[in-house]
Coordinates of N, CA, C and O in Angstrom, one line a residue:
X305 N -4.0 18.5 14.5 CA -4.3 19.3 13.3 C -5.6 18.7 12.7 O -5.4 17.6 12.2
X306 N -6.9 19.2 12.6 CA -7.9 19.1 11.5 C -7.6 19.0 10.3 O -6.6 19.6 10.1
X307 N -8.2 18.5 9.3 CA -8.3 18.4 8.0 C -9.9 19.1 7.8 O -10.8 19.0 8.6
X308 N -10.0 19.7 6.3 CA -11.2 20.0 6.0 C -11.4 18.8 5.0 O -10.6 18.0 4.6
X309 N -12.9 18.9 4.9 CA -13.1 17.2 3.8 C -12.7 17.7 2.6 O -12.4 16.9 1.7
X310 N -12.5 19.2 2.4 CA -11.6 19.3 1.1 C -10.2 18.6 1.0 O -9.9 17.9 0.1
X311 N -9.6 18.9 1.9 CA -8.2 18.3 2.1 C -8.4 17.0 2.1 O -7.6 16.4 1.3
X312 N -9.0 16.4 2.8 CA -9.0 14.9 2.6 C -9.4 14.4 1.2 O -8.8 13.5 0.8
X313 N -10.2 14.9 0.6 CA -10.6 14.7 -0.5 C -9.3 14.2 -1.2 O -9.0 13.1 -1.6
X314 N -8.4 15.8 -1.2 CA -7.3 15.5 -2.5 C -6.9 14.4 -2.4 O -6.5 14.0 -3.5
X315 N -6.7 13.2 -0.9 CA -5.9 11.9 -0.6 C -6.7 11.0 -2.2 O -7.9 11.0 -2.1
X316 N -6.3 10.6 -3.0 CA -6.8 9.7 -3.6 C -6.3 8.5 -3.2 O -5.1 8.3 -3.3
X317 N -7.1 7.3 -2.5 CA -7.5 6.0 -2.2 C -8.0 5.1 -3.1 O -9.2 5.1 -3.3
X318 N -7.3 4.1 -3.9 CA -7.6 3.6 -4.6 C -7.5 1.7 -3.7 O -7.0 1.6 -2.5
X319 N -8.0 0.5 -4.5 CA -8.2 -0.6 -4.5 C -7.0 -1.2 -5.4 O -6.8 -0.9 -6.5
X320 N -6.3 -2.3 -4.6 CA -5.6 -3.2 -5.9 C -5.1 -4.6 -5.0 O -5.0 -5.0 -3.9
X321 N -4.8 -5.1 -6.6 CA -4.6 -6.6 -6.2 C -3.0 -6.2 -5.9 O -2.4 -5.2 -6.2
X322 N -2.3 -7.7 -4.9 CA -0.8 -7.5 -4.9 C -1.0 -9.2 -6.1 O -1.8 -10.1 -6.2
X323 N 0.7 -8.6 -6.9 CA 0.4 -9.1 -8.1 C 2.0 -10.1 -7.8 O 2.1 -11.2 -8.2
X324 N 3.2 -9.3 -7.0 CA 4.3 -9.6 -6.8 C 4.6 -9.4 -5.2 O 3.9 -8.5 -4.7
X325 N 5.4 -9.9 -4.3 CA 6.0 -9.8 -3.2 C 7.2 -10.4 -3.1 O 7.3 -11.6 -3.4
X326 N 8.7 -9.2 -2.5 CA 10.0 -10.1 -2.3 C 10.2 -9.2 -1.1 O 9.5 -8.3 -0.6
X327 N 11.3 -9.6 -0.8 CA 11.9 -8.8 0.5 C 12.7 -7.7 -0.8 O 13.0 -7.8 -1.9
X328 N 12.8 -7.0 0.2 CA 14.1 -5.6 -0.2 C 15.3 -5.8 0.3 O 15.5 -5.4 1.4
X329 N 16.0 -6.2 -0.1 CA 17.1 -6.7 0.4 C 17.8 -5.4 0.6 O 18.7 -5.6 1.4
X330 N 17.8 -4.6 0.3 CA 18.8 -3.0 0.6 C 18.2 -2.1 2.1 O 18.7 -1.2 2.8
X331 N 16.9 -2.8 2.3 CA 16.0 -1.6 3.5 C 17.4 -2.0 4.6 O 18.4 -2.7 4.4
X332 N 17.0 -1.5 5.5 CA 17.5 -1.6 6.5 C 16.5 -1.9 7.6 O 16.8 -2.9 8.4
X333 N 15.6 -1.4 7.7 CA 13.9 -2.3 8.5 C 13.8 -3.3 7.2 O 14.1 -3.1 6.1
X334 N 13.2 -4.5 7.9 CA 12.8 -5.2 7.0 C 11.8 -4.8 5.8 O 11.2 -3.7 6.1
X335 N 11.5 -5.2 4.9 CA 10.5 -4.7 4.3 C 10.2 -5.1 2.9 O 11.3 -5.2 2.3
X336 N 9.1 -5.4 2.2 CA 8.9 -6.0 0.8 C 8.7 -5.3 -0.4 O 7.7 -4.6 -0.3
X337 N 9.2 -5.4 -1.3 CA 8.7 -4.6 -2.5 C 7.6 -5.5 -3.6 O 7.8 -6.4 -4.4
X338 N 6.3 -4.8 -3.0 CA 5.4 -5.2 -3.7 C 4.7 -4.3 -4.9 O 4.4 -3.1 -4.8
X339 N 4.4 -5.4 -6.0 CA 3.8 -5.0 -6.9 C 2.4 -4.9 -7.2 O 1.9 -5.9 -7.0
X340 N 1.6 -3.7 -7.6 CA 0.3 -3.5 -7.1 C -0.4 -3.3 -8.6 O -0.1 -2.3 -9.3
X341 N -1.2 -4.2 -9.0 CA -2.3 -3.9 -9.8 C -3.3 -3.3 -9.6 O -4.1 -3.9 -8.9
X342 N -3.5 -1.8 -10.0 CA -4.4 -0.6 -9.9 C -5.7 -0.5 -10.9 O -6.5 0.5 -10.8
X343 N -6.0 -1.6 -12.0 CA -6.5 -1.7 -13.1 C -5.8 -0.8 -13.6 O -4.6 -0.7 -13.6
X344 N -7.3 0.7 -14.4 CA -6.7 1.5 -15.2 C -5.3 2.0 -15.0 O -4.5 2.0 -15.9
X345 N -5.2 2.3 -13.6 CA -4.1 3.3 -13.3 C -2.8 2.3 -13.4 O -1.7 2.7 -13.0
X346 N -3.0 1.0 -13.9 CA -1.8 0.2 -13.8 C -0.6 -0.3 -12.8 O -0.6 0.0 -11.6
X347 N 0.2 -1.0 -13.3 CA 1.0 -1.8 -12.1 C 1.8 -0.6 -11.5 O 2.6 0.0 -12.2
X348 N 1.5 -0.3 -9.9 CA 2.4 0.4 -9.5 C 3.3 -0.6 -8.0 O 2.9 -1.6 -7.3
X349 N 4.8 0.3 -8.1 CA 5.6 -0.5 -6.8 C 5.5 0.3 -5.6 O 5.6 1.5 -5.5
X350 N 5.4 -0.7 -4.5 CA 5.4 -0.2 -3.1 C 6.5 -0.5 -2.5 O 6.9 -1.7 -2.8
X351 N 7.3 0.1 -1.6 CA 7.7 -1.0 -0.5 C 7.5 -0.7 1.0 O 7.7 0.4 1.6
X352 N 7.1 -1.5 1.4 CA 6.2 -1.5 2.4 C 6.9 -2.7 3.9 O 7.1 -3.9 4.0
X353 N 7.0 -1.7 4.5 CA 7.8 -2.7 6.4 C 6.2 -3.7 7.2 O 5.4 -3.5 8.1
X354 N 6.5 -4.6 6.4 CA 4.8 -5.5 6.7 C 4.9 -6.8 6.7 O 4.0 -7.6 6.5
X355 N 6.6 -7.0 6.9 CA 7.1 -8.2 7.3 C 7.0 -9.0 8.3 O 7.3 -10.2 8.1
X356 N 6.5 -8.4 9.4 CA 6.1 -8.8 11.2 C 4.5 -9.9 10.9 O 4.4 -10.9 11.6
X357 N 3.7 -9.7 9.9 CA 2.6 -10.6 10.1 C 2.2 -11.3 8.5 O 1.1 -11.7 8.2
X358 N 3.6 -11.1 7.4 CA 3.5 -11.6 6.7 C 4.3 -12.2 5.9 O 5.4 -12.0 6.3
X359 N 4.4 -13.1 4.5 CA 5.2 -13.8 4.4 C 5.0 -13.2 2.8 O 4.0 -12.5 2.6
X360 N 5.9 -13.6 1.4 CA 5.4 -12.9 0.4 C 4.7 -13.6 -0.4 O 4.0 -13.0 -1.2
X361 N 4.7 -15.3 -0.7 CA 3.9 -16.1 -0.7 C 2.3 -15.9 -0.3 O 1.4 -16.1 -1.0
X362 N 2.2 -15.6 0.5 CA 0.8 -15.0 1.2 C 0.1 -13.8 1.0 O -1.1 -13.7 1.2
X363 N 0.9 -12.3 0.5 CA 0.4 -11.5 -0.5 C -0.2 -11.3 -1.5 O -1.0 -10.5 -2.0
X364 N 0.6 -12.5 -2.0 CA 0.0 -12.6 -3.8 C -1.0 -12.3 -4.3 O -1.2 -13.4 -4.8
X365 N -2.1 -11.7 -4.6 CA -3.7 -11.9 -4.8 C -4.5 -11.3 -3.5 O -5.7 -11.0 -3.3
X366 N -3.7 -11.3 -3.1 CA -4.4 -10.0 -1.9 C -5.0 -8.4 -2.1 O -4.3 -7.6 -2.6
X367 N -6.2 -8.2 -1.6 CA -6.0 -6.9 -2.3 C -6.1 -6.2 -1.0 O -6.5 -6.6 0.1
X368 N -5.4 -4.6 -1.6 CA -5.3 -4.0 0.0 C -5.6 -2.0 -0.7 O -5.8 -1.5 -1.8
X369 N -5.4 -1.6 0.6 CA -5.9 -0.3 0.0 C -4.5 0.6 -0.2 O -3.5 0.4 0.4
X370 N -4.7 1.6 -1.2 CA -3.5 2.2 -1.1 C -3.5 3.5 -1.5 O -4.5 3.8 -2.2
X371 N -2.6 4.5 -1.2 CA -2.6 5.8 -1.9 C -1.6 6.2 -2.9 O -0.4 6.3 -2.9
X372 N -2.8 6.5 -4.0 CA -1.8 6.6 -5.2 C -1.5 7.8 -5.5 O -0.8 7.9 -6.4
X373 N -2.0 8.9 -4.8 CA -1.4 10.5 -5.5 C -0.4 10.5 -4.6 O -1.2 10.6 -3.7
X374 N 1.0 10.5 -3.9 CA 2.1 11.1 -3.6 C 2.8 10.8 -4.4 O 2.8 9.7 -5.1
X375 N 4.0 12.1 -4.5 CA 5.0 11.3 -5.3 C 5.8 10.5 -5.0 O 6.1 10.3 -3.8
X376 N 6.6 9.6 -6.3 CA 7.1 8.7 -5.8 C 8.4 8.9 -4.9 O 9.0 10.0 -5.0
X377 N 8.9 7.9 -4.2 CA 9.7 7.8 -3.5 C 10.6 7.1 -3.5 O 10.3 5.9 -3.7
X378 N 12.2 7.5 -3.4 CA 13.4 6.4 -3.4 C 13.5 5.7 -1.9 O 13.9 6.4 -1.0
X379 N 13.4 5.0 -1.8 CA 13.3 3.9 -0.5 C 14.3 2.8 -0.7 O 13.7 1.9 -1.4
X380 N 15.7 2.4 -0.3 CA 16.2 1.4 -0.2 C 16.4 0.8 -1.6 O 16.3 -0.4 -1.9
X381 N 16.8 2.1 -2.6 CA 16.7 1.2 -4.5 C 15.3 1.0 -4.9 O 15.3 0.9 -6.1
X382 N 14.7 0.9 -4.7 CA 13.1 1.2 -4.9 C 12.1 2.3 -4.6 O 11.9 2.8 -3.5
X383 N 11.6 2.4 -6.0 CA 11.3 3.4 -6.4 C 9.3 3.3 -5.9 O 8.5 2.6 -6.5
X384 N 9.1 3.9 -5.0 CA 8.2 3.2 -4.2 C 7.1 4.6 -5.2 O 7.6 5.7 -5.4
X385 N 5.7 4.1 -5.7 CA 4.9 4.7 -6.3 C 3.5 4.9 -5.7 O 2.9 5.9 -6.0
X386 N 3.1 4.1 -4.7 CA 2.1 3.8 -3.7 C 2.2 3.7 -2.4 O 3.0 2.7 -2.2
X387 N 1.7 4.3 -1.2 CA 1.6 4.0 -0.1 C 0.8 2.8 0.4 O -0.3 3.2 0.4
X388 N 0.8 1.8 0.9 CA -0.1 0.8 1.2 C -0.4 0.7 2.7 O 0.3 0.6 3.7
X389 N -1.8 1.0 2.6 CA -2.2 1.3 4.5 C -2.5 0.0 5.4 O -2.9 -1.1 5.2
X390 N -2.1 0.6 6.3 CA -2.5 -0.7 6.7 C -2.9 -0.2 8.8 O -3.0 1.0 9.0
X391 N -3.1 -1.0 9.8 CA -3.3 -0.2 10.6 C -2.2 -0.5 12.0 O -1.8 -1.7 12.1
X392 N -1.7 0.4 13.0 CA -0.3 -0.1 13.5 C -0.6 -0.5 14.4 O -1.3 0.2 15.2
X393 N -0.2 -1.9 14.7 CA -0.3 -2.3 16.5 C 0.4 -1.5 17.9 O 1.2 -0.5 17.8
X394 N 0.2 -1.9 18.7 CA 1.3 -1.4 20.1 C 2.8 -1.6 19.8 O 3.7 -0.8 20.0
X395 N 3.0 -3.2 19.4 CA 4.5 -2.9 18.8 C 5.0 -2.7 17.7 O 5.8 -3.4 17.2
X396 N 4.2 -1.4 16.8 CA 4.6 -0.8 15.8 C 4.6 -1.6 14.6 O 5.0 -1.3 13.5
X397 N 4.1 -2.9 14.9 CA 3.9 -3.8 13.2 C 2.6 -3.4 13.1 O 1.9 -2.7 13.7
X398 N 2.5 -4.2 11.7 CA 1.1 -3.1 10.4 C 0.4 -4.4 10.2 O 1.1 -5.4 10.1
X399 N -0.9 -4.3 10.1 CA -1.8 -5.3 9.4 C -2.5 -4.3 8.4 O -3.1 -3.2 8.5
X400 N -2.2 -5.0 7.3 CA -3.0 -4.5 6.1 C -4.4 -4.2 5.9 O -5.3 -5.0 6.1
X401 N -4.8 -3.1 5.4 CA -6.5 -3.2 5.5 C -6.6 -3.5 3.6 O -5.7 -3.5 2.7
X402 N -8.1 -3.8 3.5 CA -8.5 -4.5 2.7 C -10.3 -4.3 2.6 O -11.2 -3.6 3.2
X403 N -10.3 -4.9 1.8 CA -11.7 -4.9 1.5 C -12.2 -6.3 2.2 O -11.6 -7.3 2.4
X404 N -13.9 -5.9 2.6 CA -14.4 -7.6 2.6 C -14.9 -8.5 1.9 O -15.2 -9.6 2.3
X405 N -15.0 -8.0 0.9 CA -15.8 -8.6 -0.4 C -14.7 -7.9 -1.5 O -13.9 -7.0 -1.3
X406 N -14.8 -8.8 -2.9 CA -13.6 -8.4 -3.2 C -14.3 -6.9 -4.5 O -15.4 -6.7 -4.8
X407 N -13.2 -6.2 -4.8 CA -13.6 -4.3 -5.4 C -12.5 -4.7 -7.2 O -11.4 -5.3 -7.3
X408 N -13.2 -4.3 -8.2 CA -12.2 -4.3 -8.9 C -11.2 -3.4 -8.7 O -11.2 -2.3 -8.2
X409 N -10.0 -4.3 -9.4 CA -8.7 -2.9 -9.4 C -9.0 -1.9 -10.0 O -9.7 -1.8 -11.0
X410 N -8.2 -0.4 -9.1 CA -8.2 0.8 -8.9 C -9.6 1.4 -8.9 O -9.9 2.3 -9.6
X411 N -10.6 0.8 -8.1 CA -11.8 1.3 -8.3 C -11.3 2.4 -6.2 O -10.6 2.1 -5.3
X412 N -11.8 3.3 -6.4 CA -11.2 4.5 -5.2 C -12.4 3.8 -4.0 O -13.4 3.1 -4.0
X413 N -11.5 4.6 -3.0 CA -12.0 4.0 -1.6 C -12.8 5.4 -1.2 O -12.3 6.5 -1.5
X414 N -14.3 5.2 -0.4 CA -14.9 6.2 -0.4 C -15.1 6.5 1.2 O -15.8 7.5 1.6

């Protein structure tokens, strides 16, 4: 399926720091509920199966990219507000993308 750049447009992609990381203890895949400082658009929660190459100690201050227009979603007791992208290996675990220089929070990904 094609997208027009209109359609892609509506994806809003924003920048943020991770501010919190725990495990989810209710998922059933592993997976962490992290907390995302968006600047303006404020702290939103993710939870995100990104346990395979990380620990949540090591999140903290990370910033990663995310999409903030879907609605939210009930995921395992958490109320997930952001998608956090990341890109999938061969055996289906995620490495986070990110910036390489650091972007203020919620400044959008172009």
């Amino acid at each position: 399926m094609s997208l027009t750049w209109e359609q892609f447009a509506q994806v809003d992609i924003r920048i943020g720091t991770i501010t919190a990381a725990a495990p989810n203890v209710k998922a059933r895949r592993p997976a962490y509920v992290l907390s995302i400082d968006l600047g303006e658009l404020g702290t939103r929660t993710s939870s995100a199966q990104i346990t395979d190459h990380y620990v949540p100690d090591d999140l903290v201050g990370r910033q990663v990219a995310c999409v903030v227009n879907f609605a939210p979603k009930r995921i395992a007791g958490v109320k997930s507000q952001v998608l956090v992208l990341g890109g999938v290996l061969a055996d289906d675990s995620v490495v986070l993308l990110r910036p390489d220089s650091p972007v203020p929070d919620g400044r959008p990904v172009a």
